Coordinates of C-alpha atoms and ligand atoms in Angstrom, one line a residue:
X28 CA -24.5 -16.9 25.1
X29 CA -22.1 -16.6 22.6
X30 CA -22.2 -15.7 19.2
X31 CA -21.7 -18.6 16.4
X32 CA -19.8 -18.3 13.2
X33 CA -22.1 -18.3 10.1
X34 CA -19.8 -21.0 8.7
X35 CA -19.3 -23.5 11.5
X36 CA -19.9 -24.1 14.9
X37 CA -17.1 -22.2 16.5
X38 CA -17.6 -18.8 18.2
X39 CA -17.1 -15.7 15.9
X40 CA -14.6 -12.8 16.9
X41 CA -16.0 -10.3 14.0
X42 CA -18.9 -9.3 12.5
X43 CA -18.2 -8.1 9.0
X44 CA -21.6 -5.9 8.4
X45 CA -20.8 -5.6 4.8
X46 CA -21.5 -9.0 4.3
X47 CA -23.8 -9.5 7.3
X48 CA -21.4 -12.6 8.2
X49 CA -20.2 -13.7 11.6
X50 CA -17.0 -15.5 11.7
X51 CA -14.8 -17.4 13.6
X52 CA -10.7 -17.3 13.6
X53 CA -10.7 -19.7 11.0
X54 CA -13.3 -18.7 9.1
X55 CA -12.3 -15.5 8.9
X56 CA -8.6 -15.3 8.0
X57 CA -10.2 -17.5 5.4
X58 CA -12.1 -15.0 3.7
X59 CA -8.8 -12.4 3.8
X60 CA -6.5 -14.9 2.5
X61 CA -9.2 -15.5 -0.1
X62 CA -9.4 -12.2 -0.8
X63 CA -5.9 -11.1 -1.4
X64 CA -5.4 -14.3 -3.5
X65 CA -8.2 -12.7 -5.6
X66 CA -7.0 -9.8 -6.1
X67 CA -3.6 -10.9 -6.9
X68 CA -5.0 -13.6 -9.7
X69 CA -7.7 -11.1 -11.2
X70 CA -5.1 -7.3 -11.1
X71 CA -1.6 -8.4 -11.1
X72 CA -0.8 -12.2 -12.4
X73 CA 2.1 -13.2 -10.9
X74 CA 4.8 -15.2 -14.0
X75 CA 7.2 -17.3 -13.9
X76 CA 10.4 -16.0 -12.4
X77 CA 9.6 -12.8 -11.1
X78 CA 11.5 -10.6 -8.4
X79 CA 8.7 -8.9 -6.6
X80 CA 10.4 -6.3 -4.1
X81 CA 7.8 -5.9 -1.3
X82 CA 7.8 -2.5 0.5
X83 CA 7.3 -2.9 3.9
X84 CA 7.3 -0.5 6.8
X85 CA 7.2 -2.7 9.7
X86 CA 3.7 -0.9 10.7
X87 CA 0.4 -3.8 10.4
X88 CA -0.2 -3.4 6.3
X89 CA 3.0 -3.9 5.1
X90 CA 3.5 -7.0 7.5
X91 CA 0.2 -8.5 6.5
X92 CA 1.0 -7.8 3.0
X93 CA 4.4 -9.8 3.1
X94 CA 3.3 -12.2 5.1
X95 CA 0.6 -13.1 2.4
X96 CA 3.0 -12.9 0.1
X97 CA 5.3 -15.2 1.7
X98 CA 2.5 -17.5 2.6
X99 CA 1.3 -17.7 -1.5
X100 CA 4.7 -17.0 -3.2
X101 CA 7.1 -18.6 -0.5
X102 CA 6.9 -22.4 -1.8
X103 CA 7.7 -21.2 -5.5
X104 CA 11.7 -21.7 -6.1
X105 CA 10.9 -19.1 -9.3
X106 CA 10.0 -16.4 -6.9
X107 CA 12.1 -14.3 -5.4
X108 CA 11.1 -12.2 -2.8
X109 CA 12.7 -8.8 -1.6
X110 CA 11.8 -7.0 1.4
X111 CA 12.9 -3.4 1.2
X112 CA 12.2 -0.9 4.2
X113 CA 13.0 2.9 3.9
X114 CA 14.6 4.7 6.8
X115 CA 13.5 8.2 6.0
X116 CA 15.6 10.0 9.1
X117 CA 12.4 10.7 11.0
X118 CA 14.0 10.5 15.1
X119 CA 11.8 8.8 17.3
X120 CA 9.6 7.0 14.8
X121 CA 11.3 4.9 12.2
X122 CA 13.3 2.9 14.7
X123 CA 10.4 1.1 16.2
X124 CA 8.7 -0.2 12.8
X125 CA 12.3 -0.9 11.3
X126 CA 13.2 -3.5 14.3
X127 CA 9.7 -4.8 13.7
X128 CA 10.2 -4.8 10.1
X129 CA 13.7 -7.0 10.4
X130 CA 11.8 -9.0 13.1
X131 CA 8.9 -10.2 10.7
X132 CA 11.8 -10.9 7.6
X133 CA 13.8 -13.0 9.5
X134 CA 11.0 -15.0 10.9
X135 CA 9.8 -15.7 7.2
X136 CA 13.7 -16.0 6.0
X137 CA 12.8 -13.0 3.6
X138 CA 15.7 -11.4 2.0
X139 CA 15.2 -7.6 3.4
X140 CA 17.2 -4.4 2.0
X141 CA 17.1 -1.0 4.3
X142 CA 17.5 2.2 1.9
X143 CA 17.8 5.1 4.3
X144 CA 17.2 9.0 2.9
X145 CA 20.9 10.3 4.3
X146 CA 22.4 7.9 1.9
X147 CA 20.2 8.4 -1.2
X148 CA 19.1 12.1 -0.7
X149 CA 22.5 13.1 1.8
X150 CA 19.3 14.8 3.8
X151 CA 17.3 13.1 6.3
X152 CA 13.5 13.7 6.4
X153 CA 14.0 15.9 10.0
X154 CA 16.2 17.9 8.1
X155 CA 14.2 18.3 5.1
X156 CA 11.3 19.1 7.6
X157 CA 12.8 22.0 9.4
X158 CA 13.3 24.0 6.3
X159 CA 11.3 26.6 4.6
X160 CA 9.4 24.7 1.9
X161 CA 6.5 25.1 -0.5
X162 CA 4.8 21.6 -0.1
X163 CA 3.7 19.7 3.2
X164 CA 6.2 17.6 4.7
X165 CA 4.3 14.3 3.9
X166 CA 4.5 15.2 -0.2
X167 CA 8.1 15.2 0.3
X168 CA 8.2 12.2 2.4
X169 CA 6.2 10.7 -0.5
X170 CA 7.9 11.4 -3.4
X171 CA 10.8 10.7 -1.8
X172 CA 10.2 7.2 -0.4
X173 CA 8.6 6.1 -4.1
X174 CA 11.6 7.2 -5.7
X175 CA 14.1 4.9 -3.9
X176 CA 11.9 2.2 -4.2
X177 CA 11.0 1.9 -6.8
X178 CA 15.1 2.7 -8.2
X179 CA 15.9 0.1 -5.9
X180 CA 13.0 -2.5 -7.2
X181 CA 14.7 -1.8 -10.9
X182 CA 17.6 -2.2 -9.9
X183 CA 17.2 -5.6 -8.4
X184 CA 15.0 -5.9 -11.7
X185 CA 11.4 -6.7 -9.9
X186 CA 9.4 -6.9 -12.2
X187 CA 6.5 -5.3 -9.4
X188 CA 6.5 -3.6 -6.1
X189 CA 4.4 -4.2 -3.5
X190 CA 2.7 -1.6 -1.4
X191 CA 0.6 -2.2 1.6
X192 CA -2.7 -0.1 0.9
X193 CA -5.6 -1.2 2.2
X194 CA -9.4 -0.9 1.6
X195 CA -9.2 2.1 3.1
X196 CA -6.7 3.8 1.7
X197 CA -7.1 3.4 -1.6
X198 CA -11.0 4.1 -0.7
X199 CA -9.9 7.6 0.5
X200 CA -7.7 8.0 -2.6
X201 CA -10.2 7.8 -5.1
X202 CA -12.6 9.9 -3.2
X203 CA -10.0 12.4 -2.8
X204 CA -9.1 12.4 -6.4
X205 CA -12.9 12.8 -7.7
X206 CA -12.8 15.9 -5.4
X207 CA -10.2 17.5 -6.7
X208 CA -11.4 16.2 -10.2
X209 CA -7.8 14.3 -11.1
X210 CA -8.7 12.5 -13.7
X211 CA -5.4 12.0 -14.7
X212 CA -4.4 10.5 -11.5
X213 CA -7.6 8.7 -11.3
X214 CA -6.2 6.4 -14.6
X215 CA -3.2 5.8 -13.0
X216 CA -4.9 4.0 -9.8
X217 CA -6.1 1.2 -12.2
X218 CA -4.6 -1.3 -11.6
X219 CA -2.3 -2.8 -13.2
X220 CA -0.9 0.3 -14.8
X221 CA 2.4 -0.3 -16.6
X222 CA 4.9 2.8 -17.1
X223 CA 8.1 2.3 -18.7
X224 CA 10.7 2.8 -16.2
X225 CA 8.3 2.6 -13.4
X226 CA 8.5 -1.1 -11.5
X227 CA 4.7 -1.9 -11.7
X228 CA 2.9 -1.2 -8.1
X229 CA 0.5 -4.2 -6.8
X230 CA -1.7 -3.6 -4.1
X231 CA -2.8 -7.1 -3.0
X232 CA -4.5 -5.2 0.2
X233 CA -6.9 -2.8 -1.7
X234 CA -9.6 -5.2 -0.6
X235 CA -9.2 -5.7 2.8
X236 CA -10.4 -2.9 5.1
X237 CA -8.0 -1.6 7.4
X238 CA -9.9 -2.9 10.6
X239 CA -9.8 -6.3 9.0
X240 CA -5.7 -6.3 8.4
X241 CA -5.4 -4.9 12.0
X242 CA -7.5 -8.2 13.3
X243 CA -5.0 -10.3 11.1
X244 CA -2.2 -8.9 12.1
X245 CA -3.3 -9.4 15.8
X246 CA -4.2 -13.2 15.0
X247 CA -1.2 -14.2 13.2
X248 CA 1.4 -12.1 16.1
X249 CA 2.5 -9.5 13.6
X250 CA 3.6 -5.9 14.3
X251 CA 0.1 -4.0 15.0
X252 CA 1.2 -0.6 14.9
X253 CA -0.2 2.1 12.3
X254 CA 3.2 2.9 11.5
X255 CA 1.4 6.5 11.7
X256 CA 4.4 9.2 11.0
X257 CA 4.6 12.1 13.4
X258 CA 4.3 14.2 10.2
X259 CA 1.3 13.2 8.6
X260 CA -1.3 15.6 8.8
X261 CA -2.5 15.3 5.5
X262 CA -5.7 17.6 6.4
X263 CA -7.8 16.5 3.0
X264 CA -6.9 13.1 3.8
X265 CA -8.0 13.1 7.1
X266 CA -11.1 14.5 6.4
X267 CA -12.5 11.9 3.7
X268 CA -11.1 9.3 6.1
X269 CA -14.0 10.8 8.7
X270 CA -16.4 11.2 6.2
X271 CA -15.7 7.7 4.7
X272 CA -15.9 5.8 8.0
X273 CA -19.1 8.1 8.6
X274 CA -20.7 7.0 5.7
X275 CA -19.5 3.6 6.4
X276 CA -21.3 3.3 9.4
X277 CA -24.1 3.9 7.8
X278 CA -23.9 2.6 5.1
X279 CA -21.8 -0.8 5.8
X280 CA -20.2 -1.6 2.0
X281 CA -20.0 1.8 1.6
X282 CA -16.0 2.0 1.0
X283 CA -16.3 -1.5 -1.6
X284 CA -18.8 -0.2 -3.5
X285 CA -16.5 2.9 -4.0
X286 CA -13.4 1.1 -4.9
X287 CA -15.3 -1.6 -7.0
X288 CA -17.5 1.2 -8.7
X289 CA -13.8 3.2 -9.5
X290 CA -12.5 -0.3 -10.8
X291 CA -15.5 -0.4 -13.5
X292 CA -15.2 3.3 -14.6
X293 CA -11.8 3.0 -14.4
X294 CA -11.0 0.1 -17.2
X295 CA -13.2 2.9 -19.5
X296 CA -11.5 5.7 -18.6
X297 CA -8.2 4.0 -19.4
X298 CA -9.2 3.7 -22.7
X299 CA -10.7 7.0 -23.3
X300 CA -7.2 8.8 -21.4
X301 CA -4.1 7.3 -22.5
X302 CA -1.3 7.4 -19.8
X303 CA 1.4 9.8 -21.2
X304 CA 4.5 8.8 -21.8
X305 CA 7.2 9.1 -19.6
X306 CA 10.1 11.0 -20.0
X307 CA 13.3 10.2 -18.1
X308 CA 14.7 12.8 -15.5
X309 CA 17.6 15.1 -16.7
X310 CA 19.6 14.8 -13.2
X311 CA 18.6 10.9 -12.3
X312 CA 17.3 8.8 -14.8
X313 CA 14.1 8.1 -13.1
X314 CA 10.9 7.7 -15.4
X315 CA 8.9 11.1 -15.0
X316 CA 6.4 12.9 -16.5
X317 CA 8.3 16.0 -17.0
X318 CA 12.3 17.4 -17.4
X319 CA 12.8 17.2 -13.9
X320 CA 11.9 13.8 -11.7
X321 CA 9.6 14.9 -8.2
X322 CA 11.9 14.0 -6.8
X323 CA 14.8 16.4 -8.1
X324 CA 12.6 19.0 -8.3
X325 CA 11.5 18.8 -4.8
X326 CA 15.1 18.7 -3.3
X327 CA 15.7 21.9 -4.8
X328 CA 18.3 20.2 -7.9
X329 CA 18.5 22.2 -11.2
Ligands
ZN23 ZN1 -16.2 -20.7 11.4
ZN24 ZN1 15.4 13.1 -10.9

């Protein structure tokens, strides 16, 4: 016999052990469209005539993300929505997830801007990769993709940029962070943290865990890869990700209670650490903490 959804009388497709519920299709893209509404109303209102450039990969967050997006926002004639995909010059890997991206924002009719690293940077990310550096590839690849998008999202003048983090990223984030004892960083994951010059980032997935937005993605025919680069090998990252689905197992709830726990501290710790003030890069413009953007500094400009 199969089992029934804890809602209705239809047969369930997951058990969510956090909440101990059983749900059916319905039911449960329910409770993630619920959720993502929720966050978006309680972190990042959304005002009247806003341009809210929507980073997206083509790999299963980002397309969740904008369809969500597209699904809540796409009625409103006041929104406008931007797609913008980065093509960081990675052979072998970026291809796939771009098609997929271009795929999903013609489908939805949403506007969709590529921004490629050769045309911004004159260096692709395979280039950048096979030279002697002091950072891991992926901080480059990092720094580098936030920077031309979010001088892109100004320049289109979004007033926010979304980014496709799940519960599970942003679960590993904060653990990471109290291990190195960032607090600094730590007070710029609240969200919504406003920096001049910086296009405000909303995370309307930091609630659903990533298993969740992979079932989603499955349900509604949207791109289910990981959009996993051949680069990252983040080793600290990967290891809180094992420990954190460890404990998970567990410990079902274990990666909310973490990420709502860091949201209560958080609004605290705003208070007690100011953000500092950002400067504005000597060689770019770009808002930065220091003389020199990350960006700059990383591509070896002086
Ligand atoms: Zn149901
Ligand atoms: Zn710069």
């Amino acid at each position: 016999m199969s089992i029934k959804c804890d809602k209705c009388k239809h047969d369930s497709i997951i058990y969510q052990r956090y909440s101990g519920m059983h749900l059916c299709k319905k039911h449960f893209m329910e409770d993630v469209e619920r959720k993502i509404k929720l966050t978006i109303r309680k972190h990042y209102s959304v005002r009247k005539n806003e341009t809210i450039a929507v980073a997206v990969s083509g790999g299963k967050d980002s397309s969740v993300m904008l369809y969500m997006l597209h699904k809540i926002l796409g009625a409103r004639p006041d929104i406008r929505l931007i797609a913008l995909s980065v093509d960081e010059g990675i052979a072998g890997y970026r291809h796939n997830t771009l098609e997929q991206a271009k795929g999903l924002t013609s489908r939805l009719g949403v506007e969709h801007i590529i921004l490629s690293f050769r045309e911004q940077y004159e260096r692709t990310m395979d280039e950048i990769a096979s030279l002697e550096r002091e950072k891991g590839t992926c901080s480059y690849c990092g720094v580098l993709r936030k920077s031309i998008l979010n001088r892109k999202a100004l320049e289109l003048g979004a007033t926010k940029l979304a980014i496709g983090h799940n519960l599970d990223d942003e679960a590993q984030t904060i653990m990471m962070n109290h291990l190195k004892g960032d607090v600094a960083r730590m007070v710029r994951l609240v969200p919504p943290c406003e920096l001049e010059g910086l296009v405000l980032r909303i995370k309307p997935l930091r609630y659903i865990p990533e298993k969740e937005v992979a079932m989603y993605a499955y349900l509604n025919g949207l791109p289910l890869s990981t959009g996993a680069c051949p680069y990252a090998h983040e080793a600290m990252r990967n290891e809180v990700r094992e420990m954190l689905d460890d404990f998970e197992d567990k410990h079902p709830g274990t990666k909310y209670s973490l990420l709502s726990g860091f949201d209560k501290i958080a609004n605290v710790l705003s208070r007690e650490i100011p953000i500092a003030k950002l400067a504005s890069c000597r060689l770019c413009g770009q808002a930065c903490s220091s003389e020199l953007c990350q960006a700059c500094k990383l591509l070896g400009k002086q």
